[in-house]
């Protein structure tokens, strides 16, 4: 078995998948003296009026409202705003448990985030060090380190390019040459068959569908003790394989699904060696 074939990648959305709500709503939006509803309504209105991308619209509005409130926003500020983000049950211990089980099966586990949220905030969360890489929207900064404009916007369709970056091992987002080069399937860093995508809603559908179509595994999660109607709809439409509450505690349904997928992937590559 080659080194590359042993890798197994868990790829996550963030908002609504690993943590309830939107990351901006915990500390950043309250600092603007706005309600979350007011902020997001203005984002939608501006995007519609300007026929703009909603991700760019919310990033623009974050900076505009910050300036109106005399708030300097640096990378470190974004990290601080992330300190109050609360995770779903079991998330804190999930990664080590998954890693231990995958290693027992002879696999090399990796974890990635692909999010429309703010990368700088994600790097400030309590679980940031669990990820091989974090792909998310980010800002450009002036000579004083203050955010001045959107630098990268990750929306529901552009999310899929990062699956190919993980697949090919091209994680530098400015590298547009290597990502488009042909690489033999057995030379790619993480085969799609070894990929698990976990998301919660409509904005994750392109990633869910792509991973599933390429032989990987897709999971739709929903907030515990709430309706699973959307998640079940995604399964009935063939977008995902599995549906589970976003409870990552030991022995819960997500835990069992992860173990089953790890077993399947390990068995597949063990059989390839025969």
Coordinates of C-alpha atoms in Angstrom, one line a residue:
X1 CA 0.0 0.0 0.0
X2 CA 1.4 3.4 -0.9
X3 CA 1.8 6.2 1.6
X4 CA -0.7 8.4 -0.1
X5 CA -3.4 5.7 -0.2
X6 CA -3.3 5.4 3.6
X7 CA -4.5 9.0 4.2
X8 CA -8.1 9.5 5.3
X9 CA -9.5 13.0 5.3
X10 CA -12.4 14.3 7.4
X11 CA -13.6 17.6 5.8
X12 CA -16.0 19.8 7.7
X13 CA -18.1 22.8 7.2
X14 CA -18.1 24.9 10.4
X15 CA -21.2 27.0 11.1
X16 CA -24.0 24.7 12.0
X17 CA -21.7 21.7 11.6
X18 CA -19.1 21.9 14.4
X19 CA -20.7 24.9 16.2
X20 CA -24.2 26.3 16.4
X21 CA -25.1 29.4 14.5
X22 CA -22.7 31.7 12.6
X23 CA -19.3 32.6 14.1
X24 CA -19.8 36.3 13.6
X25 CA -22.9 36.2 15.9
X26 CA -21.0 35.3 19.1
X27 CA -18.9 38.5 19.7
X28 CA -18.3 40.4 16.5
X29 CA -21.9 41.5 15.6
X30 CA -22.8 42.4 19.2
X31 CA -19.7 44.7 19.3
X32 CA -21.3 46.5 16.3
X33 CA -24.4 47.2 18.5
X34 CA -26.5 45.3 16.0
X35 CA -28.7 42.2 16.3
X36 CA -27.8 39.3 14.1
X37 CA -31.1 39.6 12.3
X38 CA -30.4 43.3 11.4
X39 CA -26.9 42.5 10.2
X40 CA -27.9 39.5 8.0
X41 CA -30.9 41.3 6.6
X42 CA -28.7 44.2 5.5
X43 CA -26.3 41.7 3.9
X44 CA -29.1 40.2 1.9
X45 CA -30.5 43.5 0.9
X46 CA -27.1 44.9 -0.3
X47 CA -26.3 41.7 -2.2
X48 CA -29.6 41.8 -4.0
X49 CA -29.5 45.5 -4.8
X50 CA -26.0 45.2 -6.1
X51 CA -26.3 41.7 -7.6
X52 CA -23.3 40.8 -5.5
X53 CA -22.0 37.7 -3.9
X54 CA -23.5 37.4 -0.3
X55 CA -20.1 36.3 1.1
X56 CA -18.4 39.4 -0.3
X57 CA -21.4 41.5 0.9
X58 CA -21.1 40.3 4.5
X59 CA -17.3 40.7 4.6
X60 CA -17.7 44.3 3.2
X61 CA -20.4 45.1 5.8
X62 CA -18.3 43.7 8.6
X63 CA -15.5 46.2 7.8
X64 CA -17.9 49.1 7.1
X65 CA -19.8 48.7 10.3
X66 CA -16.5 48.3 12.2
X67 CA -15.2 51.6 10.8
X68 CA -18.5 53.3 11.7
X69 CA -18.0 52.1 15.3
X70 CA -14.3 53.1 15.4
X71 CA -13.3 49.5 15.6
X72 CA -9.8 48.6 14.3
X73 CA -10.0 44.9 13.2
X74 CA -6.7 43.0 13.0
X75 CA -5.9 39.3 12.6
X76 CA -5.5 39.1 16.4
X77 CA -8.8 40.9 16.9
X78 CA -10.6 38.3 14.8
X79 CA -9.0 35.5 16.8
X80 CA -10.2 37.1 20.0
X81 CA -13.7 37.3 18.6
X82 CA -13.6 33.6 18.1
X83 CA -12.8 32.8 21.8
X84 CA -16.5 32.8 22.7
X85 CA -17.6 30.3 20.0
X86 CA -19.2 27.3 21.6
X87 CA -18.9 23.9 19.9
X88 CA -21.5 21.2 19.6
X89 CA -21.4 18.4 22.2
X90 CA -18.3 16.1 22.0
X91 CA -16.4 18.2 19.5
X92 CA -13.4 18.9 21.8
X93 CA -12.6 15.1 22.1
X94 CA -13.8 14.0 18.7
X95 CA -10.6 14.6 16.7
X96 CA -8.3 12.6 19.0
X97 CA -10.8 9.7 19.2
X98 CA -11.1 9.6 15.4
X99 CA -7.3 9.8 15.0
X100 CA -6.7 7.0 17.4
X101 CA -9.2 4.7 15.8
X102 CA -7.9 5.5 12.2
X103 CA -4.3 4.8 13.3
X104 CA -5.3 1.5 14.8
X105 CA -6.6 0.6 11.3
X106 CA -3.4 1.6 9.6
X107 CA -4.6 4.9 8.2
X108 CA -3.2 8.4 8.5
X109 CA -6.0 10.7 9.6
X110 CA -6.3 14.4 8.5
X111 CA -8.9 17.0 9.3
X112 CA -9.8 20.1 7.2
X113 CA -12.3 22.9 7.3
X114 CA -14.0 24.4 4.2
X115 CA -16.1 27.3 5.4
X116 CA -17.7 30.5 4.1
X117 CA -16.9 32.0 7.5
X118 CA -13.8 33.9 8.4
X119 CA -10.5 32.1 8.4
X120 CA -8.9 34.4 10.9
X121 CA -11.7 33.6 13.4
X122 CA -11.5 29.9 12.8
X123 CA -7.8 30.0 13.6
X124 CA -8.8 31.5 17.0
X125 CA -11.1 28.7 18.0
X126 CA -10.3 26.1 20.6
X127 CA -10.0 23.4 18.0
X128 CA -7.8 25.2 15.4
X129 CA -4.8 23.1 16.1
X130 CA -6.7 19.9 15.2
X131 CA -6.8 20.8 11.4
X132 CA -4.2 20.1 8.7
X133 CA -5.5 23.2 7.0
X134 CA -8.4 25.7 7.2
X135 CA -9.9 26.9 3.9
X136 CA -12.2 29.9 4.5
X137 CA -13.0 33.5 3.5
X138 CA -10.3 35.9 4.6
X139 CA -9.3 39.6 4.4
X140 CA -6.4 41.7 3.0
X141 CA -4.6 43.9 5.5
X142 CA -2.8 47.2 5.4
X143 CA 0.7 48.0 6.6
X144 CA -0.6 48.3 10.1
X145 CA -2.2 44.8 10.1
X146 CA -5.7 46.2 9.9
X147 CA -8.3 44.5 7.7
X148 CA -9.1 46.7 4.8
X149 CA -10.9 44.6 2.1
X150 CA -12.0 41.0 1.4
X151 CA -9.2 38.9 0.1
X152 CA -10.8 35.5 -0.5
X153 CA -14.5 34.8 -0.5
X154 CA -15.6 31.1 -0.2
X155 CA -19.1 30.5 -1.3
X156 CA -21.2 27.3 -1.8
X157 CA -19.8 26.6 -5.3
X158 CA -16.2 27.7 -4.7
X159 CA -16.0 25.4 -1.7
X160 CA -15.6 22.5 -4.2
X161 CA -12.2 23.6 -5.4
X162 CA -10.7 23.0 -2.0
X163 CA -11.8 19.3 -2.2
X164 CA -9.6 19.1 -5.3
X165 CA -6.8 20.9 -3.4
X166 CA -7.0 18.3 -0.6
X167 CA -7.2 15.5 -3.2
X168 CA -4.1 16.7 -5.1
X169 CA -2.2 18.0 -2.1
X170 CA -2.1 21.6 -3.4
X171 CA -3.0 23.6 -0.4
X172 CA -1.5 27.0 -1.5
X173 CA -4.6 28.8 -2.7
X174 CA -2.5 31.1 -5.0
X175 CA -1.1 28.0 -6.9
X176 CA -3.3 28.0 -9.9
X177 CA -0.9 26.0 -12.0
X178 CA -0.4 22.7 -10.1
X179 CA -4.1 22.4 -9.2
X180 CA -4.9 22.3 -12.9
X181 CA -2.2 19.8 -13.8
X182 CA -3.1 16.2 -14.5
X183 CA -2.1 13.9 -11.7
X184 CA -2.7 10.2 -11.9
X185 CA -5.4 9.0 -9.5
X186 CA -3.0 6.8 -7.6
X187 CA -0.5 9.6 -7.2
X188 CA -3.0 12.0 -5.5
X189 CA -2.5 12.8 -1.8
X190 CA -6.0 11.9 -0.6
X191 CA -8.2 9.8 -2.9
X192 CA -11.8 10.9 -3.0
X193 CA -12.7 7.4 -1.8
X194 CA -10.8 8.2 1.5
X195 CA -12.7 11.5 2.0
X196 CA -15.6 12.2 4.4
X197 CA -17.5 15.5 4.0
X198 CA -19.6 16.7 6.9
X199 CA -22.0 19.6 6.5
X200 CA -25.4 20.9 7.6
X201 CA -27.3 22.6 4.9
X202 CA -27.9 23.7 1.3
X203 CA -24.6 25.6 1.0
X204 CA -22.8 22.3 1.5
X205 CA -24.7 20.4 -1.2
X206 CA -22.1 20.9 -4.0
X207 CA -19.3 19.4 -1.7
X208 CA -21.6 16.7 -0.5
X209 CA -22.6 15.7 -4.0
X210 CA -19.0 15.8 -5.4
X211 CA -17.5 13.7 -2.6
X212 CA -20.4 11.2 -2.9
X213 CA -20.2 11.0 -6.7
X214 CA -16.4 10.4 -6.5
X215 CA -16.8 7.4 -4.2
X216 CA -16.3 9.2 -0.9
X217 CA -18.7 9.6 2.0
X218 CA -21.0 12.5 2.8
X219 CA -22.8 13.2 6.1
X220 CA -25.6 15.7 6.8
X221 CA -25.8 16.8 10.4
X222 CA -28.5 18.8 12.3
X223 CA -28.6 20.5 15.6
X224 CA -29.5 18.0 18.4
X225 CA -33.1 18.0 19.5
X226 CA -34.3 20.0 16.5
X227 CA -35.9 18.9 13.2
X228 CA -33.9 16.7 10.9
X229 CA -36.1 17.5 8.0
X230 CA -33.5 19.2 5.8
X231 CA -30.9 16.5 6.5
X232 CA -33.3 13.8 5.6
X233 CA -34.3 15.6 2.5
X234 CA -30.6 15.7 1.5
X235 CA -30.5 11.9 2.0
X236 CA -33.7 11.2 0.1
X237 CA -32.4 13.3 -2.8
X238 CA -29.2 11.3 -3.0
X239 CA -26.9 14.1 -1.8
X240 CA -25.6 12.3 1.3
X241 CA -25.1 8.8 2.6
X242 CA -25.8 9.4 6.3
X243 CA -27.8 11.7 8.6
X244 CA -26.9 12.3 12.2
X245 CA -27.3 14.8 15.1
X246 CA -24.3 17.1 15.5
X247 CA -23.3 15.4 18.7
X248 CA -19.7 14.2 18.4
X249 CA -19.6 12.5 21.8
X250 CA -18.2 9.0 22.2
X251 CA -20.7 6.3 21.3
X252 CA -23.2 8.7 19.6
X253 CA -24.4 8.1 16.0
X254 CA -21.7 10.3 14.5
X255 CA -19.1 8.3 16.3
X256 CA -20.5 5.1 15.0
X257 CA -20.7 6.4 11.4
X258 CA -17.1 7.5 11.6
X259 CA -15.9 4.1 12.8
X260 CA -17.9 2.3 10.1
X261 CA -16.4 4.5 7.4
X262 CA -12.8 4.1 8.7
X263 CA -13.4 0.3 8.8
X264 CA -14.6 0.4 5.2
X265 CA -11.7 2.5 3.9
X266 CA -9.1 0.4 5.8
X267 CA -10.6 -2.9 4.5
X268 CA -10.7 -1.5 0.9
X269 CA -7.0 -0.7 0.9
X270 CA -6.1 -3.9 2.7
X271 CA -7.8 -5.9 0.0
X272 CA -5.9 -3.9 -2.7
X273 CA -2.7 -5.2 -1.2
X274 CA -3.7 -8.9 -1.7

